[in-house]
Coordinates of C-alpha atoms in Angstrom, one line a residue:
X1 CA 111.1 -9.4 -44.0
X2 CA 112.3 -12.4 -46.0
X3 CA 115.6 -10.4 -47.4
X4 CA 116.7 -9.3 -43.8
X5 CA 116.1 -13.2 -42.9
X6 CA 117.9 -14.1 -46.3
X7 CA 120.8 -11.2 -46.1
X8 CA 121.4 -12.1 -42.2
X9 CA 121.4 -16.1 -42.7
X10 CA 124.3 -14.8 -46.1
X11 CA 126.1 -12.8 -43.5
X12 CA 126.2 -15.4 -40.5
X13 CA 127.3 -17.9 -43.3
X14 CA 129.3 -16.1 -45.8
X15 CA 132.0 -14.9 -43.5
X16 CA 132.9 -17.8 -41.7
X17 CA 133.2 -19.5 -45.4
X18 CA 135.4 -16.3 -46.6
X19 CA 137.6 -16.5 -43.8
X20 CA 138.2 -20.3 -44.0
X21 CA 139.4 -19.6 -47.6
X22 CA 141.8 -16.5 -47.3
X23 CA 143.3 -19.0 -44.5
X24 CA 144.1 -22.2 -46.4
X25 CA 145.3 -19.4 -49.5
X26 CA 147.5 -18.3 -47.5
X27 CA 148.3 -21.6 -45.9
X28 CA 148.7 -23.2 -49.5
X29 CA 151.3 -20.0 -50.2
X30 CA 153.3 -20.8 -46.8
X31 CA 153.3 -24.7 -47.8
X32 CA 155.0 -23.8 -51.2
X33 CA 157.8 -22.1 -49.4
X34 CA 158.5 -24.7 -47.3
X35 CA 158.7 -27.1 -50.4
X36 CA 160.9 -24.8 -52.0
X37 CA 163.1 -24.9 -49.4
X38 CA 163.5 -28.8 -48.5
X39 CA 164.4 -28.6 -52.5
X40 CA 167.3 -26.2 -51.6
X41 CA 168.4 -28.1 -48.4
X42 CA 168.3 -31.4 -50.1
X43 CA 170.2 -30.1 -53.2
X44 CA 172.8 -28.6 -51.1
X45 CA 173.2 -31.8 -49.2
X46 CA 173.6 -33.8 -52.4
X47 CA 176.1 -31.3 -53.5
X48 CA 178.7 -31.3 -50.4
X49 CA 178.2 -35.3 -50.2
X50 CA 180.2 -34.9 -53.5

């Protein structure tokens, strides 16, 4: 009885846990783009202030 208690308690934790981290991988992926292009916008700017 003290692996169902064991493998429920792992369920009821681990997904919550797996979940959180496929969400900030993906949010870290989306926050890269948006980097990438202020870098573009801001080089462009530079480049017509010329």
């Amino acid at each position: 009885m003290e692996y169902v208690d064991f493998y429920k308690s792992l369920i009821e934790l681990g997904f919550p846990v797996v979940v959180a981290a496929f969400l900030l991988v993906k949010l870290d992926k989306s926050m890269k783009n948006i980097e990438i292009a202020i870098v573009n916008l801001t080089n462009e700017l530079k480049n017509k202030a010329k």
